[in-house]
Amino acid sequence: MRIALFATCLADTMFPDVAKATVRLLERLGHEVVFPLEQTCCGQMHVNTGYQREALPLVRRYVDVFEPFDAIVAPSGSCVGSIRHQHATVARNFGDDAVAERAEALAARSFELSELLVDVLGVVDVDAHFPHRVTYHPTCHSLRMLRVGDRPLQLLRAVAGIDLVELPAADECCGFGGTFAMKNADTSTAMLADKMHNVLATHAEFCSASDSSCLMHIGGGLSRLRTGVRTVHLAQILAGTENQPWEVPA
Amino acid sequence: MNESGPFHLGEDPMTPPAPRGVGHLRGDESFQTAARLALANSQLRRNIGKATGTIRAKRADVVGEVDDWEELREAGRALKASTMARLPELLTQLEDQVTAAGGTVHWARDAVEANTIVADVVRATGSDEVVKVKSMATQEIGLNEALADAGITAIETDLAELIVQLGDDAPSHILVPAIHRNRAEIREIFLRKMPGVDADLTDEPRRLAMAARAHLRRKFLSARVGVSGANFAVAETGTLSVVESEGNGRMCLTLPETLITVMGIEKLVPTWQDLEVFLQLLPRSSTGERMNPYTSMWTGVHPGDGPQEVHLVLLDNGRTAALADEVGRQALHCIRCSACLNVCPVYERTGGHAYGSVYPGPIGAILSPLLTGVEDNASLPFASSLCGACYDVCPVKINIPEVLVHLRARHVEERRATRIVPNAEELAMAAAGWVMADPRRYAAAQRAARPGRILAGGRDRIRALPPPLSAWTASRDAPKPPTETFRDWWVRTRGGAGGTA
Ligand code: SF4
């Protein structure tokens, strides 16, 4: 299948390894990945901070760039959440019903990585190998905006060598929340403290998730406290095989 | 005072918000500032964390027992939506029914009018004391303070509300106003403030409850006026209803000669049968019980039985303004169950006082700004990580995250309209939007960020960023920008084959 990659601005700029892992995984599964260079950002940060006017061109851009494709994948639950639940609203709020309709149609073809793998490509075992103790944080937008359910866990359970341990209070927010982490830094930090406490209680080497933003937040806290626990995106776990391990950067 | 019948709901786009200077819908400081204080109080965090954790688990259990819970939620949502759509008509019907049953209906445009109406009614009875059923509406309008100014003492009879009143404190939860207090603190408040209390009082819950009961019994027997809110009002029959756990409300509703009910205009349901839905949704969502212990219903006056004078004050106080907001109006569907507070990770850590209004937590973060106008509660729509847990538990499916995002946009647009010079955030957002609207500008900006690697020093993480990003690095390391973006890697390794359809 021919799949368009929406890398997301955060992964493209700060965590390229996550987007590369997504490419390697999909190509290993026999699919063609295309990366339209005209893509930029889904506009979620603008919408969630109240700047819908500024988000409008980004919504239009997403629609223009990705409309020609049958399937689009992004390694981010929250960006796909925004595409699926905010794009049409933003367009409509500014009277652009035509773009709103196109956005709605496109939303149905835009998938978060675990959705694409399990629902569209019909695979659970992707032949991955990751011999580490891992706990998984489901992230709020994957959980509640997209309802990905246990798809990421299905994928992880099929990984060879993995020691997957359940995260206590997994469905509680880590406290990132986009600009919430800056505007309400103290509350965000208090939420992060509890999330880290639960991660540490699992004695995992890695905390995984399907959103680079939440991982940047959790990983930033774990690093500050010098816990030695690292973060890894789901795509990075799934990208490695026994013969060709994916080297997870520090 | 306006006693001229229903307001012109939805017809006047300039409906006024709840007025300033009266009642409790606005805090003195922003959420961020108030939250910082609360976060430093470890006792408060322990008290609230423990209480919300317990009730959260109870709610999940009893909700899990109901097979058609999702259908019930949808029924509740649909009933509320259709009620709002025909509010003027239904309110008129309610007024007619209450009047026909011997009650008196008053219309209060705002807190000032409502307080004046209640004080006048109490004064006409010659009494200087009222007993009160716990009521969010009277808290909202600051009725107790207004009555005190009129020389009338209001006595809260709900146990938690009494604790708050005696402690000169403010409620911090819709259902459990004293959730921020533990037993030892309550004992100390009783010893200090409850007249004639046993000096040997311990902090055993039973002993505390008995002390409160003895104190309240004296008041129930002497008071001639009762004041209540209403959980529901049935337009079809003119019936008012209060749902409670302790039975104190029932005493207030039946013993006094005069009963005054203050009710937000959104609290009504069209027919008696509609109660079936809400009386299932409410107790399971709020206290985690299958059914609440006491459900009181009364319709007008019955000679020789219960209060002989019954008043109903229909309160607007910003509700028509909220109704005029197409996305926000769903906040008026709220049945005040508090389930959203109990699952909210922000509320759990900051407690209710940080929200500055009698309506705390997720519902407060949308309802207060809708009632007061966004600019009077501008920090509240941002007091959420948008995790969505509140939406999942709401028994009437209020999409709180959607309303939060909508109110954020309203705030930004209103600020933009009134300010000539944009502030730093507006500039940053506009700049980011401009950059991201064009892939060439975007790629150039990505490359420009690369010298940020210097901030990491020799490390693989950045430990300190300059303001305003220092808010991030106060507690978290930041990632070091990579040597190559994904985009550049793609072009380098795939020869720029961007891929077109
Ligand atoms: S918003 Fe929903 S969950 Fe929150 S108090 Fe109201 S009815 Fe309950």
mmCIF file of C-alpha atoms in Angstrom, chain A residues 2 5 7-16 19-20 23 27 33-41 45-54 57-58 61 68-69 86 94 140-141 144 147 172-173 175-177 179-192 194 213 216-217 219-221 223-224 226 231 250, chain B residues 31-32 35-36 39 45 56 345-346 348-350 382-389 392 405-406 408-409 412-413 415-416 423 425-426 429-430 432-433 435-439 442 446 449 460-464 468-469 471-482 484-487 489-491 494 496-501:
data_model
loop_
_atom_site.group_PDB
_atom_site.id
_atom_site.type_symbol
_atom_site.label_atom_id
_atom_site.label_comp_id
_atom_site.label_asym_id
_atom_site.label_seq_id
_atom_site.Cartn_x
_atom_site.Cartn_y
_atom_site.Cartn_z
ATOM 1 C CA ARG A 2 1.096 3.546 -0.657
ATOM 2 C CA LEU A 5 3.691 10.099 6.173
ATOM 3 C CA ALA A 7 5.789 13.454 10.320
ATOM 4 C CA THR A 8 4.321 16.164 12.628
ATOM 5 C CA CYS A 9 6.322 19.320 13.234
ATOM 6 C CA LEU A 10 7.648 18.096 16.552
ATOM 7 C CA ALA A 11 9.028 14.792 15.292
ATOM 8 C CA ASP A 12 10.326 16.389 12.089
ATOM 9 C CA THR A 13 12.204 19.089 13.977
ATOM 10 C CA MET A 14 13.125 17.560 17.320
ATOM 11 C CA PHE A 15 12.652 13.783 17.100
ATOM 12 C CA PRO A 16 13.513 12.779 13.507
ATOM 13 C CA ALA A 19 9.686 9.529 11.855
ATOM 14 C CA LYS A 20 12.590 7.472 10.464
ATOM 15 C CA VAL A 23 9.351 4.776 7.637
ATOM 16 C CA GLU A 27 8.743 -0.314 4.400
ATOM 17 C CA VAL A 33 6.048 5.474 2.105
ATOM 18 C CA VAL A 34 5.905 8.955 0.635
ATOM 19 C CA PHE A 35 6.776 12.136 2.446
ATOM 20 C CA PRO A 36 5.197 15.194 0.824
ATOM 21 C CA LEU A 37 7.716 17.971 1.441
ATOM 22 C CA GLU A 38 5.019 20.664 1.397
ATOM 23 C CA GLN A 39 3.705 19.494 4.772
ATOM 24 C CA THR A 40 4.261 21.503 7.946
ATOM 25 C CA CYS A 41 2.113 21.296 11.083
ATOM 26 C CA MET A 45 -0.944 24.033 19.315
ATOM 27 C CA HIS A 46 -2.621 27.071 17.813
ATOM 28 C CA VAL A 47 -6.134 25.682 18.189
ATOM 29 C CA ASN A 48 -5.611 24.527 21.760
ATOM 30 C CA THR A 49 -4.149 27.856 22.777
ATOM 31 C CA GLY A 50 -7.026 29.814 21.242
ATOM 32 C CA TYR A 51 -5.370 30.937 18.000
ATOM 33 C CA GLN A 52 -7.780 29.411 15.508
ATOM 34 C CA ARG A 53 -7.261 32.277 13.088
ATOM 35 C CA GLU A 54 -3.578 31.320 12.838
ATOM 36 C CA PRO A 57 -3.864 28.265 6.964
ATOM 37 C CA LEU A 58 -2.364 25.142 8.546
ATOM 38 C CA ARG A 61 -2.307 23.241 4.030
ATOM 39 C CA PRO A 68 -4.443 13.036 -2.940
ATOM 40 C CA PHE A 69 -3.568 10.113 -0.662
ATOM 41 C CA GLN A 86 -10.640 20.050 15.114
ATOM 42 C CA PHE A 94 -14.153 30.955 9.621
ATOM 43 C CA CYS A 140 -4.919 11.087 26.694
ATOM 44 C CA HIS A 141 -5.602 11.989 23.100
ATOM 45 C CA ARG A 144 -10.012 9.568 24.559
ATOM 46 C CA ARG A 147 -10.169 5.613 21.229
ATOM 47 C CA GLU A 172 -4.100 9.532 34.041
ATOM 48 C CA CYS A 173 -2.756 12.538 32.191
ATOM 49 C CA GLY A 175 0.484 16.827 32.695
ATOM 50 C CA PHE A 176 1.887 17.892 29.337
ATOM 51 C CA GLY A 177 -1.178 19.356 27.643
ATOM 52 C CA THR A 179 0.991 25.077 26.265
ATOM 53 C CA PHE A 180 -0.596 23.950 29.563
ATOM 54 C CA ALA A 181 2.907 22.813 30.565
ATOM 55 C CA MET A 182 4.048 26.437 30.258
ATOM 56 C CA LYS A 183 0.957 28.363 31.299
ATOM 57 C CA ASN A 184 0.286 26.186 34.329
ATOM 58 C CA ALA A 185 3.815 24.967 34.898
ATOM 59 C CA ASP A 186 3.327 24.209 38.601
ATOM 60 C CA THR A 187 0.238 22.077 38.142
ATOM 61 C CA SER A 188 1.807 20.368 35.145
ATOM 62 C CA THR A 189 4.868 19.531 37.227
ATOM 63 C CA ALA A 190 2.718 18.097 40.032
ATOM 64 C CA MET A 191 0.988 15.823 37.527
ATOM 65 C CA LEU A 192 4.338 14.837 36.022
ATOM 66 C CA ASP A 194 2.891 11.381 39.973
ATOM 67 C CA SER A 213 5.218 15.511 22.997
ATOM 68 C CA MET A 216 9.379 14.908 25.733
ATOM 69 C CA HIS A 217 7.599 15.948 28.947
ATOM 70 C CA GLY A 219 11.466 12.103 29.511
ATOM 71 C CA GLY A 220 12.458 15.641 30.475
ATOM 72 C CA GLY A 221 11.337 14.965 34.036
ATOM 73 C CA SER A 223 16.219 13.044 32.934
ATOM 74 C CA ARG A 224 16.122 15.995 35.340
ATOM 75 C CA ARG A 226 18.589 11.428 36.822
ATOM 76 C CA THR A 231 11.671 7.182 26.870
ATOM 77 C CA ALA A 250 19.926 8.311 24.507
ATOM 78 C CA PHE B 31 -5.923 30.271 38.418
ATOM 79 C CA GLN B 32 -2.159 29.974 37.991
ATOM 80 C CA ALA B 35 -2.955 27.052 42.138
ATOM 81 C CA ARG B 36 0.650 27.739 43.089
ATOM 82 C CA LEU B 39 0.111 23.069 45.321
ATOM 83 C CA ARG B 45 -3.347 17.626 48.336
ATOM 84 C CA ARG B 56 -13.866 7.805 41.689
ATOM 85 C CA PRO B 345 -6.068 15.592 37.410
ATOM 86 C CA VAL B 346 -5.866 19.372 37.698
ATOM 87 C CA GLU B 348 -7.112 16.762 42.232
ATOM 88 C CA ARG B 349 -3.878 18.673 42.702
ATOM 89 C CA THR B 350 -5.050 22.238 43.146
ATOM 90 C CA PHE B 382 -6.600 27.363 30.297
ATOM 91 C CA ALA B 383 -6.723 25.487 33.625
ATOM 92 C CA SER B 384 -6.876 22.124 31.884
ATOM 93 C CA SER B 385 -4.502 19.813 30.059
ATOM 94 C CA LEU B 386 -7.442 18.820 27.789
ATOM 95 C CA CYS B 387 -7.016 15.204 28.856
ATOM 96 C CA GLY B 388 -10.727 14.597 28.339
ATOM 97 C CA ALA B 389 -11.405 12.500 31.448
ATOM 98 C CA ASP B 392 -15.982 10.551 29.573
ATOM 99 C CA VAL B 405 -10.953 25.116 23.381
ATOM 100 C CA HIS B 406 -13.838 27.277 22.169
ATOM 101 C CA ARG B 408 -9.799 29.924 24.670
ATOM 102 C CA ALA B 409 -10.496 31.131 21.144
ATOM 103 C CA VAL B 412 -7.907 35.377 22.271
ATOM 104 C CA GLU B 413 -10.332 37.024 19.846
ATOM 105 C CA ARG B 415 -8.274 40.361 23.625
ATOM 106 C CA ARG B 416 -7.222 40.933 20.040
ATOM 107 C CA ASN B 423 1.423 40.877 23.559
ATOM 108 C CA GLU B 425 2.159 35.369 23.150
ATOM 109 C CA GLU B 426 0.121 36.811 20.311
ATOM 110 C CA MET B 429 1.691 32.499 17.876
ATOM 111 C CA ALA B 430 1.333 34.720 14.848
ATOM 112 C CA ALA B 432 4.745 30.422 14.410
ATOM 113 C CA GLY B 433 1.608 30.387 12.269
ATOM 114 C CA VAL B 435 6.365 30.151 9.540
ATOM 115 C CA MET B 436 4.342 26.947 9.473
ATOM 116 C CA ALA B 437 2.026 28.144 6.742
ATOM 117 C CA ASP B 438 4.876 27.786 4.263
ATOM 118 C CA PRO B 439 7.226 24.786 3.950
ATOM 119 C CA TYR B 442 9.349 26.253 8.041
ATOM 120 C CA GLN B 446 14.097 24.411 11.638
ATOM 121 C CA ALA B 449 16.867 26.268 15.674
ATOM 122 C CA ASP B 460 22.579 15.376 25.393
ATOM 123 C CA ARG B 461 19.858 17.409 27.126
ATOM 124 C CA ILE B 462 19.252 21.085 27.750
ATOM 125 C CA ARG B 463 18.983 21.928 31.438
ATOM 126 C CA ALA B 464 18.095 25.612 31.206
ATOM 127 C CA PRO B 468 9.599 32.198 28.591
ATOM 128 C CA LEU B 469 10.813 28.669 27.868
ATOM 129 C CA ALA B 471 8.905 27.594 32.558
ATOM 130 C CA TRP B 472 9.693 24.300 30.878
ATOM 131 C CA THR B 473 13.189 23.790 32.202
ATOM 132 C CA ALA B 474 12.229 24.691 35.781
ATOM 133 C CA SER B 475 11.308 21.042 36.255
ATOM 134 C CA ARG B 476 12.134 19.274 33.014
ATOM 135 C CA ASP B 477 15.166 18.906 30.790
ATOM 136 C CA ALA B 478 14.580 19.836 27.179
ATOM 137 C CA PRO B 479 15.728 17.734 24.238
ATOM 138 C CA LYS B 480 18.774 18.884 22.307
ATOM 139 C CA PRO B 481 17.887 19.758 18.702
ATOM 140 C CA PRO B 482 19.123 17.013 16.353
ATOM 141 C CA GLU B 484 19.529 16.909 11.021
ATOM 142 C CA THR B 485 15.760 17.237 10.732
ATOM 143 C CA PHE B 486 13.693 14.402 9.363
ATOM 144 C CA ARG B 487 12.934 16.502 6.305
ATOM 145 C CA TRP B 489 17.333 13.351 6.155
ATOM 146 C CA TRP B 490 14.572 12.423 3.706
ATOM 147 C CA VAL B 491 15.900 14.731 1.020
ATOM 148 C CA ARG B 494 15.762 9.771 -0.866
ATOM 149 C CA GLY B 496 14.310 14.857 -2.525
ATOM 150 C CA ALA B 497 11.583 12.572 -3.807
ATOM 151 C CA GLY B 498 8.871 14.221 -1.865
ATOM 152 C CA GLY B 499 6.259 12.023 -3.315
ATOM 153 C CA THR B 500 3.204 13.313 -5.050
ATOM 154 C CA ALA B 501 0.032 11.495 -5.708
#
